[in-house]
Tab-separated table of C-alpha atoms and ligand atoms in Angstrom:
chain	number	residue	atom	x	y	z
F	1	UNK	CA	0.000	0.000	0.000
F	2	UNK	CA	1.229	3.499	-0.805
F	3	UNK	CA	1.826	6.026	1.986
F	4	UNK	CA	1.644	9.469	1.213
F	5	UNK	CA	3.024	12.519	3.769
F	6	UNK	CA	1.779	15.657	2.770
F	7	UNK	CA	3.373	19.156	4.283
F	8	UNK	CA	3.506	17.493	7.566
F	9	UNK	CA	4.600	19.760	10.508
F	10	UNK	CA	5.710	19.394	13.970
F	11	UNK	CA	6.979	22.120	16.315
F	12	UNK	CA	8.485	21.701	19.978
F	13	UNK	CA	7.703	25.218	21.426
F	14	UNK	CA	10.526	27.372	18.787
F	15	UNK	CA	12.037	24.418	17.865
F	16	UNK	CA	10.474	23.541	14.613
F	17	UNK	CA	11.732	19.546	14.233
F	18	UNK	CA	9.540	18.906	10.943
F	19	UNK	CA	9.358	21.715	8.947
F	20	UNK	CA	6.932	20.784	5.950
F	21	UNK	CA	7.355	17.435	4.954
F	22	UNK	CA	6.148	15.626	1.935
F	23	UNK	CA	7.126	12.353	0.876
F	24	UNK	CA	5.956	9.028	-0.864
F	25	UNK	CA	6.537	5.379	-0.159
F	26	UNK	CA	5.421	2.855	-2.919
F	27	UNK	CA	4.460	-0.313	-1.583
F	28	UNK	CA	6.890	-3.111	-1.514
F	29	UNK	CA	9.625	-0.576	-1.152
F	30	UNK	CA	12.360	0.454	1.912
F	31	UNK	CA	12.582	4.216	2.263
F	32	UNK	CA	15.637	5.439	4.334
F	33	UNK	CA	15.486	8.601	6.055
F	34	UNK	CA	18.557	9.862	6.014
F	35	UNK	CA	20.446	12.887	8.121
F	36	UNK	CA	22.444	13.999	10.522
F	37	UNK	CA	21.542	13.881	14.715
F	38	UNK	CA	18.677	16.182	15.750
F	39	UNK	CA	17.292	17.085	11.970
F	40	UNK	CA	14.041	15.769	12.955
F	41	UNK	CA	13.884	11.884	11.584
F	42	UNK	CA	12.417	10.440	14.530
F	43	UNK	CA	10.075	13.227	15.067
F	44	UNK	CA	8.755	12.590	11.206
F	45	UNK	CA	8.574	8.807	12.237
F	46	UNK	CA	6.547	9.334	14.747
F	47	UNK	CA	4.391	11.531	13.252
F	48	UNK	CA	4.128	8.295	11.046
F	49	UNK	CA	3.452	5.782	13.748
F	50	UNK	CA	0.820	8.964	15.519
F	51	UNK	CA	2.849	8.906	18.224
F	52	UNK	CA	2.796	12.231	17.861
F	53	UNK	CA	-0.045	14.817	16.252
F	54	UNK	CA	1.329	17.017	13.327
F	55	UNK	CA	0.519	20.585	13.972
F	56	UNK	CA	-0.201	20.757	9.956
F	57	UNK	CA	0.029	18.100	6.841
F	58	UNK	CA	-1.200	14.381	6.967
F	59	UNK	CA	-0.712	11.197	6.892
F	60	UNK	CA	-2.609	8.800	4.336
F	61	UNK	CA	-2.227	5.032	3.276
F	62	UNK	CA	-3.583	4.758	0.125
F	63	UNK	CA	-7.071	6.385	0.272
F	64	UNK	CA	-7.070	6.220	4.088
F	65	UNK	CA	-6.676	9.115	5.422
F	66	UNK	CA	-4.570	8.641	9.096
F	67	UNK	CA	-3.610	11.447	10.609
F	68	UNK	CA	-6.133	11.356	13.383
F	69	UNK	CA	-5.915	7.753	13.772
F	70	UNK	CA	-4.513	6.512	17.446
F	71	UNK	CA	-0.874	4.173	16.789
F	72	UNK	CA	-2.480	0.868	17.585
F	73	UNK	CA	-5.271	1.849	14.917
F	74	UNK	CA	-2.878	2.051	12.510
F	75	UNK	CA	-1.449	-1.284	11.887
F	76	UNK	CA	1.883	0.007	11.633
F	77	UNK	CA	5.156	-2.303	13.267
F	78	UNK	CA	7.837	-0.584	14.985
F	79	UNK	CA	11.343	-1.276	15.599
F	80	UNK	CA	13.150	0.640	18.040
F	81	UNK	CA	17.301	1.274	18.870
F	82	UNK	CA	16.663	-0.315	22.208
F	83	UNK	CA	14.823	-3.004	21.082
F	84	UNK	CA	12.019	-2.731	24.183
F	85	UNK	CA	11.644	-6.213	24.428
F	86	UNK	CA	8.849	-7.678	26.840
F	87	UNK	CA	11.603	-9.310	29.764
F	88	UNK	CA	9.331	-11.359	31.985
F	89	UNK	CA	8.218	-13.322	28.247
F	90	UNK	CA	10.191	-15.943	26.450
F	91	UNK	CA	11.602	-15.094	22.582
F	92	UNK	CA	8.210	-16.875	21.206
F	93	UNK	CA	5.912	-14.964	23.641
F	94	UNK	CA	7.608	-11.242	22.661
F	95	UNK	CA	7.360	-12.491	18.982
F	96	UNK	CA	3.961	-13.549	19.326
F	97	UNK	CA	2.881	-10.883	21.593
F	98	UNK	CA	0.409	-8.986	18.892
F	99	UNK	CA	-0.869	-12.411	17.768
F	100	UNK	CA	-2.432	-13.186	21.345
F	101	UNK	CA	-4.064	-9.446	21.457
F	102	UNK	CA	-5.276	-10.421	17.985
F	103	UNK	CA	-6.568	-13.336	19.107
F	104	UNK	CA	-5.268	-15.677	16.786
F	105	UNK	CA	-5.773	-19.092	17.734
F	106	UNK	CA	-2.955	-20.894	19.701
F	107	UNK	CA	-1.597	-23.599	16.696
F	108	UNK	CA	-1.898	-20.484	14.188
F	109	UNK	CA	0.677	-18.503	16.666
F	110	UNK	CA	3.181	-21.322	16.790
F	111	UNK	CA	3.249	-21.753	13.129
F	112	UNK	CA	3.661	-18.312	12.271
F	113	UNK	CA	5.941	-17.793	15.491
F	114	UNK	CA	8.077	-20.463	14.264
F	115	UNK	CA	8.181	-19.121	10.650
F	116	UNK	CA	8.884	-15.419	11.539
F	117	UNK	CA	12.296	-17.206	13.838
F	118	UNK	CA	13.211	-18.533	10.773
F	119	UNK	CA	13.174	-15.497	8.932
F	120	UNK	CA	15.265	-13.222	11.391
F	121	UNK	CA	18.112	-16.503	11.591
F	122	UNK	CA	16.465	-17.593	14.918
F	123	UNK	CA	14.923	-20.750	14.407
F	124	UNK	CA	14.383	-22.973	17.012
F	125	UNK	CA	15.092	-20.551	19.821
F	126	UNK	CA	11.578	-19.681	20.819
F	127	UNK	CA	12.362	-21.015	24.614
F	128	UNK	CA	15.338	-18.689	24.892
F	129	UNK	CA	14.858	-16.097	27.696
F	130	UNK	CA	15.734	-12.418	26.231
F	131	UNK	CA	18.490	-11.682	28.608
F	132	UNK	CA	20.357	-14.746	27.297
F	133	UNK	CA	20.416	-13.203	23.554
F	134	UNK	CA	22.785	-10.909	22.473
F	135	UNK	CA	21.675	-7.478	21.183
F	136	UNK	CA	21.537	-8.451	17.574
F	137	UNK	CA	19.645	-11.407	18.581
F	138	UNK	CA	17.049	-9.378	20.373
F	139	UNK	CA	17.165	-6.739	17.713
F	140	UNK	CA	16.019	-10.084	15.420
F	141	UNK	CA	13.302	-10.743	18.219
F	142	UNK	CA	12.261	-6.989	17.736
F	143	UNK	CA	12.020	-7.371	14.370
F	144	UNK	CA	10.215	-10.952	14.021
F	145	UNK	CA	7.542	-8.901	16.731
F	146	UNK	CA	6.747	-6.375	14.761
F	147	UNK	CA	6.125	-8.244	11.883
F	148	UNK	CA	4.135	-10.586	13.398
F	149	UNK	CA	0.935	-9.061	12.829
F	150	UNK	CA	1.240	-8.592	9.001
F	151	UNK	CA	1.878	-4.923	9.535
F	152	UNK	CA	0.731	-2.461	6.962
F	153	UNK	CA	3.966	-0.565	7.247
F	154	UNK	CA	7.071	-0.849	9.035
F	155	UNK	CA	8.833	1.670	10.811
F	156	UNK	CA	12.483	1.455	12.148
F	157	UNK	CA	14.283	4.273	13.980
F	158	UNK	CA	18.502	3.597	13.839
F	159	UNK	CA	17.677	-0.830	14.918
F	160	UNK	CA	21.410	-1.198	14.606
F	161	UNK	CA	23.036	1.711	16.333
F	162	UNK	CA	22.931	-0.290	20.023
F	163	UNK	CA	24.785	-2.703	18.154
F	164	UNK	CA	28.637	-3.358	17.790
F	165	UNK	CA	30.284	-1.955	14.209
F	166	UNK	CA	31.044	-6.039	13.332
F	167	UNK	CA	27.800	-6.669	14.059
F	168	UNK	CA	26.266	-4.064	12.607
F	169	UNK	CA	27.807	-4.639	9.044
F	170	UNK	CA	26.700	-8.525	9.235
F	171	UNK	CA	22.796	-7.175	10.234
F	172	UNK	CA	22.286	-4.485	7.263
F	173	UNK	CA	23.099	-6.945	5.008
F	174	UNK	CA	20.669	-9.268	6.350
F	175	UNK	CA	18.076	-6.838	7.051
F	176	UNK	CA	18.398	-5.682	3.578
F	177	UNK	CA	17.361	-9.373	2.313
F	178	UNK	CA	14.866	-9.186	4.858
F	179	UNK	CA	13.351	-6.228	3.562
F	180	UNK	CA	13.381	-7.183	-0.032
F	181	UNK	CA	11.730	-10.290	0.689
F	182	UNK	CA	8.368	-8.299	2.367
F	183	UNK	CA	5.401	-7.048	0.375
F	184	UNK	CA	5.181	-4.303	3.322
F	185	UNK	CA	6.638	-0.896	3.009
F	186	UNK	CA	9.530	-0.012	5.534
F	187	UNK	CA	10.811	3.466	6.472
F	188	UNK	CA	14.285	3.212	7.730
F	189	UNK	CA	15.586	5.889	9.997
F	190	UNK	CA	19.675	5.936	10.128
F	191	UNK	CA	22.102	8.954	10.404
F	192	UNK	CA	24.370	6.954	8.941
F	193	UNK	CA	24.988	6.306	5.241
F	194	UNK	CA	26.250	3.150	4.358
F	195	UNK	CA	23.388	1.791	6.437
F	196	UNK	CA	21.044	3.628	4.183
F	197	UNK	CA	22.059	2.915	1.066
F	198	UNK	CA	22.546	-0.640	1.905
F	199	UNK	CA	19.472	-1.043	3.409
F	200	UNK	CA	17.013	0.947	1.643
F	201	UNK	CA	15.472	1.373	-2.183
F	202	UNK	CA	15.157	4.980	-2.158
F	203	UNK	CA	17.174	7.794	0.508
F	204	UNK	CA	15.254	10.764	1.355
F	205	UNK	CA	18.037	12.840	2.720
F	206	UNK	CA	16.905	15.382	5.421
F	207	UNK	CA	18.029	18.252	7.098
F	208	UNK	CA	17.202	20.585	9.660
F	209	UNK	CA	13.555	19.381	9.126
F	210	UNK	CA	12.725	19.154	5.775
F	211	UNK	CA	14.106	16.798	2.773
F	212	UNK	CA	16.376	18.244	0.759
F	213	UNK	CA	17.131	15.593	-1.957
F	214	UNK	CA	15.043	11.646	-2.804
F	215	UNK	CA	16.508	9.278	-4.713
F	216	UNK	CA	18.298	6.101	-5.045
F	217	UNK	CA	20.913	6.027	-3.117
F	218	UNK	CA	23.580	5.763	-6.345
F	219	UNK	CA	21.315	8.594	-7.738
F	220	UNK	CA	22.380	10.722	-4.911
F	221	UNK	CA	26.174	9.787	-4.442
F	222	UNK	CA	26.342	10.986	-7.729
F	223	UNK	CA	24.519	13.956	-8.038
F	224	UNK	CA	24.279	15.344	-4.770
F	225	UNK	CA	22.285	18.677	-4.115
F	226	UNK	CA	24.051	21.058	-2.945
F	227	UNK	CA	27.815	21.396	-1.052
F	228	UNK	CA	26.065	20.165	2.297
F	229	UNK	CA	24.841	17.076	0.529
F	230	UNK	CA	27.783	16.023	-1.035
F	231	UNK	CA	30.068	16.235	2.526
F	232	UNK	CA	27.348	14.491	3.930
F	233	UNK	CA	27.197	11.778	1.640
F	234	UNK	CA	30.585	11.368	1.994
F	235	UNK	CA	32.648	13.636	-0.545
F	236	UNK	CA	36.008	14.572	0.245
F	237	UNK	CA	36.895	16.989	-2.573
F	238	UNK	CA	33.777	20.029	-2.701
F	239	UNK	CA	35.252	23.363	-3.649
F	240	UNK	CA	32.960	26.570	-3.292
F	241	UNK	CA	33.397	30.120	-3.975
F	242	UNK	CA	37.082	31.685	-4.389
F	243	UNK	CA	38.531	27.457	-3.865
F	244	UNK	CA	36.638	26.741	-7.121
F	245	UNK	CA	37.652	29.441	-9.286
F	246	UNK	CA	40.755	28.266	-10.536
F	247	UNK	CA	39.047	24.422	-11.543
F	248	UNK	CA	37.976	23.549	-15.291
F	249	UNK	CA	33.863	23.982	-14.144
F	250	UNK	CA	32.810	27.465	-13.918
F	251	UNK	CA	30.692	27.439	-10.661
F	252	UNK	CA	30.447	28.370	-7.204
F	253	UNK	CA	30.126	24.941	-5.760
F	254	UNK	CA	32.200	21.928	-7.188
F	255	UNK	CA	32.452	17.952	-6.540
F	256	UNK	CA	35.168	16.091	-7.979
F	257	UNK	CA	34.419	12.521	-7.669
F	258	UNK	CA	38.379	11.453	-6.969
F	259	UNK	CA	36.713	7.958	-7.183
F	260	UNK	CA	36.200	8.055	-10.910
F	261	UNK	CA	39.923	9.875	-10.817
F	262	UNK	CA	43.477	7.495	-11.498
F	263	UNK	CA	46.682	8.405	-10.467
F	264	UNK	CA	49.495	7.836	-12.701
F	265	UNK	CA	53.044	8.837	-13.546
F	266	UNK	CA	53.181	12.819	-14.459
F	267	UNK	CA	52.648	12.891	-18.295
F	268	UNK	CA	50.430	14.375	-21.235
F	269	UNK	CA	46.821	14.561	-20.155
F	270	UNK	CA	47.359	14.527	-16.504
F	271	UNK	CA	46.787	17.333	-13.923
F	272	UNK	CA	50.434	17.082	-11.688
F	273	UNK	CA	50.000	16.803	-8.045
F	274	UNK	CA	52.074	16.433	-4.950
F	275	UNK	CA	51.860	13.939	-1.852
F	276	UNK	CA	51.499	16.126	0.727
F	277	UNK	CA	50.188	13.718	3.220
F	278	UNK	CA	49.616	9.782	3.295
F	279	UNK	CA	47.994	7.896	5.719
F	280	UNK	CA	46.763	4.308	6.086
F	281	UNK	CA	43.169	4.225	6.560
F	282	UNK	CA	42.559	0.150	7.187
F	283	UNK	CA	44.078	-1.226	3.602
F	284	UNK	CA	43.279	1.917	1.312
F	285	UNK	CA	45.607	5.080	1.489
F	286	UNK	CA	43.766	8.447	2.190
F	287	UNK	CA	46.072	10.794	0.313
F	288	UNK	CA	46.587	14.457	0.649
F	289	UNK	CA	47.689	16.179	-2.816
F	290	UNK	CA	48.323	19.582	-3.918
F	291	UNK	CA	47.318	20.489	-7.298
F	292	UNK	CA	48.806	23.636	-8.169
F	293	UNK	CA	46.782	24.148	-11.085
F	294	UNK	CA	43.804	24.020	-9.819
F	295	UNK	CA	45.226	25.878	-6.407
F	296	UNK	CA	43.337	23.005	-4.427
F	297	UNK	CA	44.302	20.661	-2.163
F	298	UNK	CA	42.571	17.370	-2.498
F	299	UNK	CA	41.791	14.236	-0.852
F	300	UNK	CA	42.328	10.624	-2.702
F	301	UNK	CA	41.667	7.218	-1.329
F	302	UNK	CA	42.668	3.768	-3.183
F	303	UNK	CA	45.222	1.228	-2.512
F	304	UNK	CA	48.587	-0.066	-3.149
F	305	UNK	CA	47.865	-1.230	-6.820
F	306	UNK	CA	45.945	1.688	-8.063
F	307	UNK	CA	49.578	3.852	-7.557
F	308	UNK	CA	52.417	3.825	-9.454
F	309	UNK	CA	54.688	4.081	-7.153
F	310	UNK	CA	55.223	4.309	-2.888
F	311	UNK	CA	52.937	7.834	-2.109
F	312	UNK	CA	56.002	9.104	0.068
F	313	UNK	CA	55.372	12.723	1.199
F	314	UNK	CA	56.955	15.253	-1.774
F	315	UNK	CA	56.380	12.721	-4.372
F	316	UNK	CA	54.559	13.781	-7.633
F	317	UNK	CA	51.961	11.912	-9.809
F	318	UNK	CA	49.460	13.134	-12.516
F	319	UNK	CA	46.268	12.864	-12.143
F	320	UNK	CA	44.132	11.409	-15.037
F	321	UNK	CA	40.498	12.811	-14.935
F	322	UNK	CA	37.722	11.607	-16.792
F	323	UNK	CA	35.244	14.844	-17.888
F	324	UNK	CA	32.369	13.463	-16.014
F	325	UNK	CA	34.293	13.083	-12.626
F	326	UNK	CA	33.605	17.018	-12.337
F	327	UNK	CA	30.157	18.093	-11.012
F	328	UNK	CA	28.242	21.440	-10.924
F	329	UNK	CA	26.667	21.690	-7.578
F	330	UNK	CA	25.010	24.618	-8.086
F	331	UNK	CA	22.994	22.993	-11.094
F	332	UNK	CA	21.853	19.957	-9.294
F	333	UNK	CA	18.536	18.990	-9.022
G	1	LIG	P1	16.731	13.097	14.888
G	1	LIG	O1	15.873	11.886	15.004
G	1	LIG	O2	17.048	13.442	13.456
G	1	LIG	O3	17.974	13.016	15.723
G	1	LIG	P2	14.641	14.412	16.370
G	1	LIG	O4	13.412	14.207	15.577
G	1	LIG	O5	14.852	13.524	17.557
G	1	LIG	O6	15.905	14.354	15.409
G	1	LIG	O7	14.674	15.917	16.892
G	1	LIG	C1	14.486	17.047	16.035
G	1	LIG	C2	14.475	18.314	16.854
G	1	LIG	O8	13.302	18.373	17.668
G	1	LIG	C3	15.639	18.453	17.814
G	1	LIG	O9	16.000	19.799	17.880
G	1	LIG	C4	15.068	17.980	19.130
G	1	LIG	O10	15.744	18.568	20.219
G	1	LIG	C5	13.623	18.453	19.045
G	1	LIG	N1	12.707	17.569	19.783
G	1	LIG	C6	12.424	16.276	19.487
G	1	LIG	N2	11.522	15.763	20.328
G	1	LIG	C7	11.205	16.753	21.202
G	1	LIG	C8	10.321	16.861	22.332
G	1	LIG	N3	9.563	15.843	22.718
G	1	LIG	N4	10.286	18.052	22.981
G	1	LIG	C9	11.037	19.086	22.588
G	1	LIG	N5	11.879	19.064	21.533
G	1	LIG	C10	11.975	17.919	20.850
């Protein structure tokens, strides 16, 4: 079922947290709602889930219109950061928690218990207690919960940031199968970007509380909005004002994608630069390198085999970049 936000607004006193939101979700698909701490994600989640009441805008699901509509009226599952498992229940009685309020009969509940634990990578462990599972095994137990029910939508605010950074990789990958595998509609609240793009179909990427830029997340990594979007997203090299002048794009704002850039020895078609910095950064160098003429400085990461030589400090390379590794930021979308 489609979900449809429509100038949605919520203030806190001055604070305005949502400022005007409109967004769709297309059934089937993961939405991730993207942006840094304190832009107002949660707050436009809730508004979702009615856990809180928009001061403008609404909230419809397909023709339905929601906005007045009490959480548990909804049919919405949620999936928290701290999981808010029941303690004094067993893994099957948290997962089938909403199946007992929705009366489904008792040999129904096991069966779809039992499938849901083999879903989230839990099978068999219904009898576990939840203080003997380890947080991504009760973030699984969240999960399995709030699916139980067949939710209409699901809503998850940051599931994996309780969770250690090993862990945490492992999950998104298998939450991203997970997701893929529903019919229901997710929206997917991380302030972190690998975890969106991995996880998600689509990246609304917010800021101070309104979205600033939807699209897949490839769509946005490369073509992001504006100078914010692009550090955001992860860019190392944006240039704006009197640091752009000097580079082969006449704007005020410019991304060069050093990704899409090689380094070779100095020589015809190359732009010379100079190591001014090197440091390991796990198995990739993150280089510093002066380019006089562009009178930049900029950042490169790759590793060993995509140099031609050692990257000591003072040594000099050219720079081979493709056309299309420059972008315009002040002509994006
Ligand atoms: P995010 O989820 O992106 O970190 P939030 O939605 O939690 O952002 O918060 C957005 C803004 O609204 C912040 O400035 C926050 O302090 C404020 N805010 C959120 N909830 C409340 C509340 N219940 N009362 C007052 N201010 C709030």
């Amino acid at each position: 079922m489609n979900l449809r936000l429509t100038g949605l607004v919520k203030r806190y006193g001055p604070v305005t947290a949502v400022g005007g939101v409109s967004l769709e979700l297309e059934e089937g698909t993961t939405l991730a709602l993207l942006g840094p701490s304190g832009c107002g994600k949660s707050t436009l989640l809730r508004l979702v889930a009615g856990l809180e009441v928009p001061d403008a805008g609404s909230v419809r699901l397909e023709d339905q219109d929601l906005t007045q509509t009490p959480p548990a009226k909804r049919g919405f599952g949620m999936v928290f950061q701290d999981y808010a498992l029941f303690p004094h229940l067993d893994v099957a009685g948290n997962v089938g928690f909403g199946l007992v309020e929705a009366r489904v009969a008792p040999a129904e509940r096991s069966a779809r218990v039992a499938d849901l634990l083999e879903l989230v990578g839990l099978a068999g462990m219904g009898r576990r207690r939840v203080h003997q599972l380890s947080g991504g095994q009760q973030q699984r137990v969240a999960l399995a919960r709030a699916l139980a029910p067949s939710p209409r939508l699901l809503l998850l605010d940051e599931p994996l940031s309780n969770l250690d950074a090993n862990l945490r990789e492992s999950l998104k990958l298998e939450l991203r199968g997970i997701l893929q595998g529903l019919r229901t509609g997710a929206i997917y609240v991380t302030h972190d970007q690998g975890e969106a793009f991995t996880v998600s179909d689509r990246v609304a990427l917010m800021r101070e509380g309104v979205i600033v830029q939807t699209g897949a997340g490839e769509e946005l990594l490369d073509q992001p909005g504006d100078p914010w979007a692009a550090r955001f997203l992860g860019h190392d090299n944006v240039f704006e004002g009197e640091s752009a002048a000097l580079l082969p794009v006449a704007s005020r704002a410019v991304l060069l994608r050093a990704d899409l850039t090689r380094l070779l020895e100095t020589g015809e078609g190359t732009t010379p630069v100079t190591v001014l910095a090197a440091a390991r950064d796990g198995l990739a160098w993150r280089l510093t390198l002066d380019a006089p003429a562009w009178n930049v400085q900029l950042t490169w990461r790759g590793f060993d085999r995509e140099l031609p030589s050692h990257p000591a400090p003072g040594s000099t390379f050219g720079l081979l970049v493709p056309g299309d590794a420059w972008r315009d930021l002040e002509r994006s979308p």
